[in-house]
Short mmCIF file of C-alpha atoms in Angstrom, two decimals:
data_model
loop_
_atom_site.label_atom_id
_atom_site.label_comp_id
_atom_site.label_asym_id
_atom_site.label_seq_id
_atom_site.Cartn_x
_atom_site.Cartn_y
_atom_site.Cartn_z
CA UNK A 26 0.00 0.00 0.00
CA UNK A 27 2.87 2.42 0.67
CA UNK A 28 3.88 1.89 -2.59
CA UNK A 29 1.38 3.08 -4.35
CA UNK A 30 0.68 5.85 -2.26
CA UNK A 31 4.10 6.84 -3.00
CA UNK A 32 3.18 6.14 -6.81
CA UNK A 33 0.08 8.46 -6.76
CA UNK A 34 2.35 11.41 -5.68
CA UNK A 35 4.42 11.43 -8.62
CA UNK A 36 4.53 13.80 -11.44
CA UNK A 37 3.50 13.48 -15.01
CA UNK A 38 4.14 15.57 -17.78
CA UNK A 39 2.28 15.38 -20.96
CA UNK A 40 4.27 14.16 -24.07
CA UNK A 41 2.28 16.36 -26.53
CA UNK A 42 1.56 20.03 -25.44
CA UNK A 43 -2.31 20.75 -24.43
CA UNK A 44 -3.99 24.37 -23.06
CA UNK A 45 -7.21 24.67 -21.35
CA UNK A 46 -9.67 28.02 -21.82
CA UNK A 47 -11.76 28.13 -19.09
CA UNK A 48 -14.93 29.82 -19.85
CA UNK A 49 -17.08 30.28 -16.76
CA UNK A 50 -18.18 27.28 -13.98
CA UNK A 51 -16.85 24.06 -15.12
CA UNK A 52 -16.86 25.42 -18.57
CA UNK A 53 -13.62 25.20 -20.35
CA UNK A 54 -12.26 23.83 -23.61
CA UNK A 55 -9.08 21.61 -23.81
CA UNK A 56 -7.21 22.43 -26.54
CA UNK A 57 -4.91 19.01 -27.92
CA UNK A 58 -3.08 20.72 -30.95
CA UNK A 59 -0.85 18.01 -31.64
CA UNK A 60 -4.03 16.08 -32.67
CA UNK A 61 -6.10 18.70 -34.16
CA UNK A 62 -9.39 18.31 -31.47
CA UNK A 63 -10.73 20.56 -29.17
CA UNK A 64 -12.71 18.89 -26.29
CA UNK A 65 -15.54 21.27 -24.35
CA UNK A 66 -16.79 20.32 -21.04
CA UNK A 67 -20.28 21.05 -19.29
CA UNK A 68 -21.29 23.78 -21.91
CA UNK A 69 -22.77 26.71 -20.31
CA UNK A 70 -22.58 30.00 -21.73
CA UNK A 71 -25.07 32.32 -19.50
CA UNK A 72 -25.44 34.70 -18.18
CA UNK A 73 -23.44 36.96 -20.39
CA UNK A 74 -20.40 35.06 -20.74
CA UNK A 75 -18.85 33.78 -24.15
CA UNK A 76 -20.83 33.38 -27.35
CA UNK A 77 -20.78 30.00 -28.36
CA UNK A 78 -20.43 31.45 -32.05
CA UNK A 79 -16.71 32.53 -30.98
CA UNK A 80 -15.45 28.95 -29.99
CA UNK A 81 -13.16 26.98 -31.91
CA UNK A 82 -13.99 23.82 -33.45
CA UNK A 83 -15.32 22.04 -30.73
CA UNK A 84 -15.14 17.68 -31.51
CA UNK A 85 -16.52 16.60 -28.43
CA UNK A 86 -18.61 17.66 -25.44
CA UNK A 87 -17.65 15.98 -22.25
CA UNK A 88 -20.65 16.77 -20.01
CA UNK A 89 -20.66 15.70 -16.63
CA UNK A 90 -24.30 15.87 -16.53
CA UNK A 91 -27.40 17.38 -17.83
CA UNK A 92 -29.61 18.65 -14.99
CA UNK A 93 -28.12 21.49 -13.56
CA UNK A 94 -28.37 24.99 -15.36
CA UNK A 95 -24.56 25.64 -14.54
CA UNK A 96 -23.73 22.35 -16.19
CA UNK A 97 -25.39 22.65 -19.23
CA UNK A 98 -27.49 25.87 -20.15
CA UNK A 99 -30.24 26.57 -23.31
CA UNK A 100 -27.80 27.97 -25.16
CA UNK A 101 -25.30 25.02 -24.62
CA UNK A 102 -28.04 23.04 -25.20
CA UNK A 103 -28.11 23.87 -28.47
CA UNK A 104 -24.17 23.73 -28.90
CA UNK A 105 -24.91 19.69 -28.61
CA UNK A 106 -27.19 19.52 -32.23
CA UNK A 107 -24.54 17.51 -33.99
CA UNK A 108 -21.43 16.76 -31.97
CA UNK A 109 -19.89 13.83 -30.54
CA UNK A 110 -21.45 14.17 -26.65
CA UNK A 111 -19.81 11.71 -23.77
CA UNK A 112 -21.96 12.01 -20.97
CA UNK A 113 -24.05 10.38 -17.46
CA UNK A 114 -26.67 6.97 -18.49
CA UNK A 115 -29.13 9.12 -17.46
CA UNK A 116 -27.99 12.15 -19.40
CA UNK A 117 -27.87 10.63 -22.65
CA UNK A 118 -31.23 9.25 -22.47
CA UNK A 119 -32.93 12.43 -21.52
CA UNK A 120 -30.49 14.58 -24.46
CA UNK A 121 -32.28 11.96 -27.10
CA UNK A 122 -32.54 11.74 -29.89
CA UNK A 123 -29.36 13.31 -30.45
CA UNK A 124 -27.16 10.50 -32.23
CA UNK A 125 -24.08 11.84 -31.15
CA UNK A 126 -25.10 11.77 -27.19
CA UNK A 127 -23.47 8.67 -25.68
CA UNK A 128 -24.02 7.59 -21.90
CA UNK A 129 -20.73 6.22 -19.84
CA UNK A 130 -20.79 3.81 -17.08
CA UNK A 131 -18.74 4.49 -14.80
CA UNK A 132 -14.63 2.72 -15.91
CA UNK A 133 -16.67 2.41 -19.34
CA UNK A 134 -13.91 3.07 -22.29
CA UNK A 135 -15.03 4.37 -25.45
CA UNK A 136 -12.69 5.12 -28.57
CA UNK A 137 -13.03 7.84 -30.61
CA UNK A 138 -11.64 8.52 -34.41
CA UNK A 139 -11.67 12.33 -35.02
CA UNK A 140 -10.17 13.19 -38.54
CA UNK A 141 -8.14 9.78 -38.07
CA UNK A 142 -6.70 10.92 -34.81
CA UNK A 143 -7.51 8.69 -32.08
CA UNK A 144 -8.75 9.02 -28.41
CA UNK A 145 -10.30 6.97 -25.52
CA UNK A 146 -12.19 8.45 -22.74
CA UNK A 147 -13.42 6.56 -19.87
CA UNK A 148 -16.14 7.62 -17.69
CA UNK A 149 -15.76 7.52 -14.03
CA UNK A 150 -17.48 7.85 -11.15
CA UNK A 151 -18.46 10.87 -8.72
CA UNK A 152 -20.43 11.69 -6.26
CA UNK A 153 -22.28 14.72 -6.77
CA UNK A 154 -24.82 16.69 -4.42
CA UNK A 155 -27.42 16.42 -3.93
CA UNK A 156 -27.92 13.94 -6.11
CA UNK A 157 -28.61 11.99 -9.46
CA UNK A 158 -25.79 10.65 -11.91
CA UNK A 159 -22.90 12.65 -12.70
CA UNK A 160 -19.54 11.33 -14.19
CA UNK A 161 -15.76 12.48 -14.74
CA UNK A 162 -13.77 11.74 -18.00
CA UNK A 163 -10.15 10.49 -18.16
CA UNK A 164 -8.87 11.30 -21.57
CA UNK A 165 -6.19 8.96 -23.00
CA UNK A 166 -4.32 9.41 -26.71
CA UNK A 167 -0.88 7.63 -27.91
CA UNK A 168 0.11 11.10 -28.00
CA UNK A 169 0.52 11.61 -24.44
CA UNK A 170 3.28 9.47 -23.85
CA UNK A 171 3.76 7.24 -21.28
CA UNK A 172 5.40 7.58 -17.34
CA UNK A 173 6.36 4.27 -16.18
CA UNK A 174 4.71 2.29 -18.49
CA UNK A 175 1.78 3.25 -17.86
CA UNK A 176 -0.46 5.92 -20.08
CA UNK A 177 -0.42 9.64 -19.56
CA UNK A 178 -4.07 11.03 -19.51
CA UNK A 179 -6.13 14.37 -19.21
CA UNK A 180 -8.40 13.87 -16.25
CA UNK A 181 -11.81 16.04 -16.08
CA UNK A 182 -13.74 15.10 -12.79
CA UNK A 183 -16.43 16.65 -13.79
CA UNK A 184 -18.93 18.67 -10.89
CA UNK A 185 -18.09 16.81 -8.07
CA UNK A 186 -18.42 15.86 -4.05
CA UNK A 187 -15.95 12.86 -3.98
CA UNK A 188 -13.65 11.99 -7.04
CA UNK A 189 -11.81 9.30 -8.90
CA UNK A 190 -9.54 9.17 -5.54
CA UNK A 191 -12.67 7.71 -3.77
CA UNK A 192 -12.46 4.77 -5.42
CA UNK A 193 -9.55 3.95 -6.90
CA UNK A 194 -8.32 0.43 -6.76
CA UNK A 195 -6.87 -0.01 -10.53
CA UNK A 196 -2.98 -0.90 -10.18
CA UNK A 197 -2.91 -0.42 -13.77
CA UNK A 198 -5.07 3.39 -14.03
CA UNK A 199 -3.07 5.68 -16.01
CA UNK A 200 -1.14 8.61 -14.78
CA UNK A 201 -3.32 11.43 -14.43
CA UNK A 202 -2.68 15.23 -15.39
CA UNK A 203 -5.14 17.22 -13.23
CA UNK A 204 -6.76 19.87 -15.07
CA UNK A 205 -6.86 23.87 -12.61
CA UNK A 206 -7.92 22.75 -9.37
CA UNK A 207 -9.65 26.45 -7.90
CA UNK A 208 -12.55 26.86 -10.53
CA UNK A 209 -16.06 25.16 -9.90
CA UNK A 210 -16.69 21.23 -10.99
CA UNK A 211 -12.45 21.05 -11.11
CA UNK A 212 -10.35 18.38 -9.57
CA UNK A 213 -9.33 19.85 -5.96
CA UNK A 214 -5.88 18.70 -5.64
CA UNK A 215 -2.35 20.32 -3.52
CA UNK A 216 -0.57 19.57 -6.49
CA UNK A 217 -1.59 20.67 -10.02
CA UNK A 218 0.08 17.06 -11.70
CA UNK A 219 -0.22 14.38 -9.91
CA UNK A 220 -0.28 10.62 -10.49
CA UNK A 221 -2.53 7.75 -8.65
#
């Protein structure tokens, strides 16, 4: 056990560069230039904030979930129509009949091809109050490199009460870069990078 608490502490650094926008809330785009994809998370753009018509290409929504207006607003809403959409069970069934809305359990992996480039995103679990599903996303791409053999990955934890941290048990989880740890629905953390 001391071992891998001495494992989680350790730092990862990204083999690809990557920036993050945040928006407003838990609204923020991560930005993956080396592959060409811009990811979006929990799209809210009221009150006044940024005009969805000003984003970048956005490939994928990563919504934590649907039922809370600072999660996912009218206008956001709307931003779904016709995107890729990783999101709660729950959420996807009540976004239908979007196509593109797909509902993680939580450790479920889904790949994704974007313009050939390829990602996997696993959904996994929170605990959010006071209630109802809600998920976090660990991002994972070839690009990212590796730190002891294991995968480097993005890790959103969506709009949280308890995180990933709660119940981890996997020996083999990749190594985790944290995204900013003071704005709403991010992962709370004394160290910016950190590894479990």
């Amino acid at each position: 056990m001391a071992n891998h608490a001495a494992k989680r502490l350790s730092r990862v650094r990204l083999s690809t560069p990557f920036g993050i926008t945040h928006i407003g809330t838990a609204t923020a785009i991560f930005h993956l230039p080396a592959l060409g994809i811009n990811l979006l998370t929990d799209t809210v753009f009221s009150p006044a904030g940024t005009d969805p018509a000003q984003l970048p290409p956005i490939e994928v929504v990563l919504l934590s979930h649907e039922d809370h207006a600072d999660n996912l607003d009218e206008p956001g809403r709307l931003l779904l129509d016709g995107r890729k959409v990783l999101t709660t069970v729950d959420g996807a069934n009540k976004l239908a009949p979007r196509p593109g809305v797909r509902g993680l359990r939580p450790w479920e992996k889904v790949g994704l091809d974007i313009g050939g480039k390829k990602l996997e995103v696993v959904g996994t679990p929170c605990q959010h109050l006071p209630g109802g599903e809600c998920t976090g996303f660990i991002i994972l791409a070839d690009e990212f490199g590796l730190t002891d053999g294991r995968p480097n990955a993005i890790y959103f934890s969506g709009d949280i009460y308890r995180s990933i941290e709660h119940w981890q048990s996997h020996d083999s989880a990749p190594s985790l870069c944290h995204t900013d740890p003071d704005h709403y629905g991010w992962k709370t953390s004394s160290k910016a990078i950190s590894r479990y």
